[in-house]
Amino acid sequence: MTAQSANETDVLVIGAGASGAALTWRLARAGVRVMCLEQGDWVAPEEIPTTRADWEVARQTVWSPNPNVRRRPQDYPVRDAETPIKPLMFNGVGGSTIMWSCFCPRFHPHDFQVHATDGIAADWPLGYDELASTTTSTIT
């Protein structure tokens, strides 16, 4: 990248995690001159120790989801001493998806009306139909 090309950017996306990477890709596909800025490195899949025998040890040290434990050069400390909630975050291309291997099923209309149908919690202020096109475009 040259200094001139930086001036020709229409949109700067901060962070190449799940949302930032998806947004960058979508904007680029639409012809927008977009740049994605990430403070961490690329992590090759073979560097992630999920299939190694020492995975449990690595998860408690250099591959901890908590930056206060992990202490990579690109990490920054998080004040978490006075809360039981500990961070799950990763600074690098892919963001916390590097640490978080979870399945997120799609919403169903019922999910937005749990109070009306099950008498628990509160219904969402939005309905399924209002968000359906957004979630479909995110998935595809």
CSV table of C-alpha atoms in Angstrom, one decimal:
chain,number,residue,atom,x,y,z
A,1,MET,CA,0.0,0.0,0.0
A,2,THR,CA,1.2,3.5,-0.8
A,3,ALA,CA,0.3,6.7,0.9
A,4,GLN,CA,-1.7,7.7,-2.2
A,5,SER,CA,-3.8,4.5,-2.1
A,6,ALA,CA,-4.7,5.2,1.6
A,7,ASN,CA,-6.1,8.5,0.5
A,8,GLU,CA,-8.3,6.7,-2.1
A,9,THR,CA,-10.1,4.6,0.5
A,10,ASP,CA,-13.8,5.3,0.9
A,11,VAL,CA,-14.4,3.3,4.0
A,12,LEU,CA,-12.0,2.2,6.8
A,13,VAL,CA,-13.2,-0.8,8.8
A,14,ILE,CA,-11.6,-1.3,12.2
A,15,GLY,CA,-11.1,-4.9,13.1
A,16,ALA,CA,-11.1,-8.0,11.0
A,17,GLY,CA,-13.2,-10.1,13.3
A,18,ALA,CA,-16.5,-11.8,12.2
A,19,SER,CA,-18.4,-8.5,11.6
A,20,GLY,CA,-15.5,-6.4,10.3
A,21,ALA,CA,-14.3,-9.1,7.8
A,22,ALA,CA,-17.9,-9.7,6.6
A,23,LEU,CA,-18.5,-5.9,6.2
A,24,THR,CA,-15.2,-5.4,4.4
A,25,TRP,CA,-16.0,-8.3,2.0
A,26,ARG,CA,-19.5,-7.0,1.3
A,27,LEU,CA,-18.3,-3.5,0.7
A,28,ALA,CA,-15.5,-4.6,-1.6
A,29,ARG,CA,-17.9,-6.8,-3.6
A,30,ALA,CA,-20.1,-3.7,-4.1
A,31,GLY,CA,-17.1,-1.8,-5.5
A,32,VAL,CA,-16.4,0.4,-2.5
A,33,ARG,CA,-12.8,1.2,-1.9
A,34,VAL,CA,-12.4,-0.3,1.6
A,35,MET,CA,-9.5,-1.0,3.9
A,36,CYS,CA,-9.7,-3.2,7.0
A,37,LEU,CA,-7.3,-2.3,9.8
A,38,GLU,CA,-6.5,-5.1,12.3
A,39,GLN,CA,-4.1,-4.8,15.2
A,40,GLY,CA,-3.3,-8.5,15.4
A,41,ASP,CA,-1.7,-10.9,13.0
A,42,TRP,CA,-3.0,-13.6,10.7
A,43,VAL,CA,-3.1,-17.0,12.5
A,44,ALA,CA,-2.6,-20.0,10.4
A,45,PRO,CA,-5.0,-22.9,11.3
A,46,GLU,CA,-2.1,-25.2,12.1
A,47,GLU,CA,-0.9,-22.7,14.8
A,48,ILE,CA,-4.2,-23.1,16.8
A,49,PRO,CA,-3.5,-26.1,19.1
A,50,THR,CA,-7.0,-27.5,19.1
A,51,THR,CA,-5.9,-30.9,17.9
A,52,ARG,CA,-2.7,-31.2,19.9
A,53,ALA,CA,-2.4,-33.3,23.1
A,54,ASP,CA,-1.5,-30.2,25.1
A,55,TRP,CA,-4.6,-28.2,24.1
A,56,GLU,CA,-6.0,-27.9,27.7
A,57,VAL,CA,-2.6,-26.6,28.9
A,58,ALA,CA,-2.3,-24.2,26.0
A,59,ARG,CA,-5.9,-22.9,26.6
A,60,GLN,CA,-4.9,-21.9,30.1
A,61,THR,CA,-1.8,-20.1,29.0
A,62,VAL,CA,-0.7,-18.8,25.6
A,63,TRP,CA,-4.0,-19.6,23.9
A,64,SER,CA,-6.3,-18.4,26.7
A,65,PRO,CA,-9.3,-16.4,25.5
A,66,ASN,CA,-8.4,-13.9,28.2
A,67,PRO,CA,-5.8,-11.3,27.0
A,68,ASN,CA,-4.7,-10.8,30.6
A,69,VAL,CA,-3.6,-14.4,30.7
A,70,ARG,CA,-2.5,-14.8,27.1
A,71,ARG,CA,-0.3,-11.6,26.9
A,72,ARG,CA,0.5,-11.6,23.2
A,73,PRO,CA,2.3,-8.5,21.9
A,74,GLN,CA,-1.0,-7.3,20.2
A,75,ASP,CA,-3.1,-7.8,23.3
A,76,TYR,CA,-4.0,-5.1,25.7
A,77,PRO,CA,-5.0,-5.5,29.4
A,78,VAL,CA,-8.6,-5.7,30.4
A,79,ARG,CA,-9.7,-4.6,33.9
A,80,ASP,CA,-11.6,-7.6,35.1
A,81,ALA,CA,-10.5,-8.0,38.7
A,82,GLU,CA,-13.8,-6.8,40.2
A,83,THR,CA,-16.2,-8.8,38.0
A,84,PRO,CA,-16.8,-12.5,37.6
A,85,ILE,CA,-17.2,-11.9,33.9
A,86,LYS,CA,-13.9,-12.5,32.1
A,87,PRO,CA,-13.3,-11.5,28.5
A,88,LEU,CA,-13.2,-13.9,25.5
A,89,MET,CA,-11.4,-11.9,22.9
A,90,PHE,CA,-8.6,-12.3,20.4
A,91,ASN,CA,-6.7,-9.6,18.5
A,92,GLY,CA,-6.0,-10.9,15.0
A,93,VAL,CA,-7.6,-11.6,11.7
A,94,GLY,CA,-10.7,-13.5,12.5
A,95,GLY,CA,-11.0,-11.8,15.9
A,96,SER,CA,-12.6,-13.9,18.7
A,97,THR,CA,-13.8,-16.5,16.2
A,98,ILE,CA,-10.3,-17.8,16.5
A,99,MET,CA,-11.1,-18.7,20.1
A,100,TRP,CA,-14.8,-19.2,19.9
A,101,SER,CA,-16.0,-22.2,18.0
A,102,CYS,CA,-19.7,-22.1,18.5
A,103,PHE,CA,-22.7,-22.9,16.5
A,104,CYS,CA,-25.3,-20.1,16.0
A,105,PRO,CA,-28.6,-21.4,14.8
A,106,ARG,CA,-30.8,-19.1,12.8
A,107,PHE,CA,-33.6,-17.3,14.6
A,108,HIS,CA,-37.2,-18.6,14.3
A,109,PRO,CA,-40.3,-16.4,14.6
A,110,HIS,CA,-41.0,-17.9,18.0
A,111,ASP,CA,-37.7,-16.6,19.3
A,112,PHE,CA,-39.0,-13.0,19.2
A,113,GLN,CA,-42.2,-13.7,21.1
A,114,VAL,CA,-41.1,-15.7,24.1
A,115,HIS,CA,-43.3,-13.8,26.5
A,116,ALA,CA,-46.4,-14.1,24.3
A,117,THR,CA,-45.9,-17.8,23.6
A,118,ASP,CA,-44.2,-19.1,26.7
A,119,GLY,CA,-44.8,-16.4,29.4
A,120,ILE,CA,-41.0,-15.9,30.0
A,121,ALA,CA,-38.7,-12.9,29.6
A,122,ALA,CA,-40.0,-10.1,27.3
A,123,ASP,CA,-40.9,-10.1,23.6
A,124,TRP,CA,-38.4,-8.4,21.3
A,125,PRO,CA,-39.4,-4.9,20.1
A,126,LEU,CA,-38.7,-6.2,16.6
A,127,GLY,CA,-40.3,-9.1,14.8
A,128,TYR,CA,-38.8,-11.9,12.9
A,129,ASP,CA,-40.0,-10.5,9.5
A,130,GLU,CA,-38.3,-7.2,10.2
A,131,LEU,CA,-34.9,-8.9,10.6
A,132,ALA,CA,-35.2,-11.8,8.2
A,133,SER,CA,-33.8,-10.1,5.1
A,134,THR,CA,-30.8,-8.9,7.2
A,135,THR,CA,-30.0,-12.2,8.6
A,136,THR,CA,-30.4,-14.0,5.3
A,137,SER,CA,-28.0,-11.5,3.6
A,138,THR,CA,-25.5,-12.0,6.4
A,139,ILE,CA,-25.6,-15.8,6.0
A,140,THR,CA,-25.3,-15.9,2.2
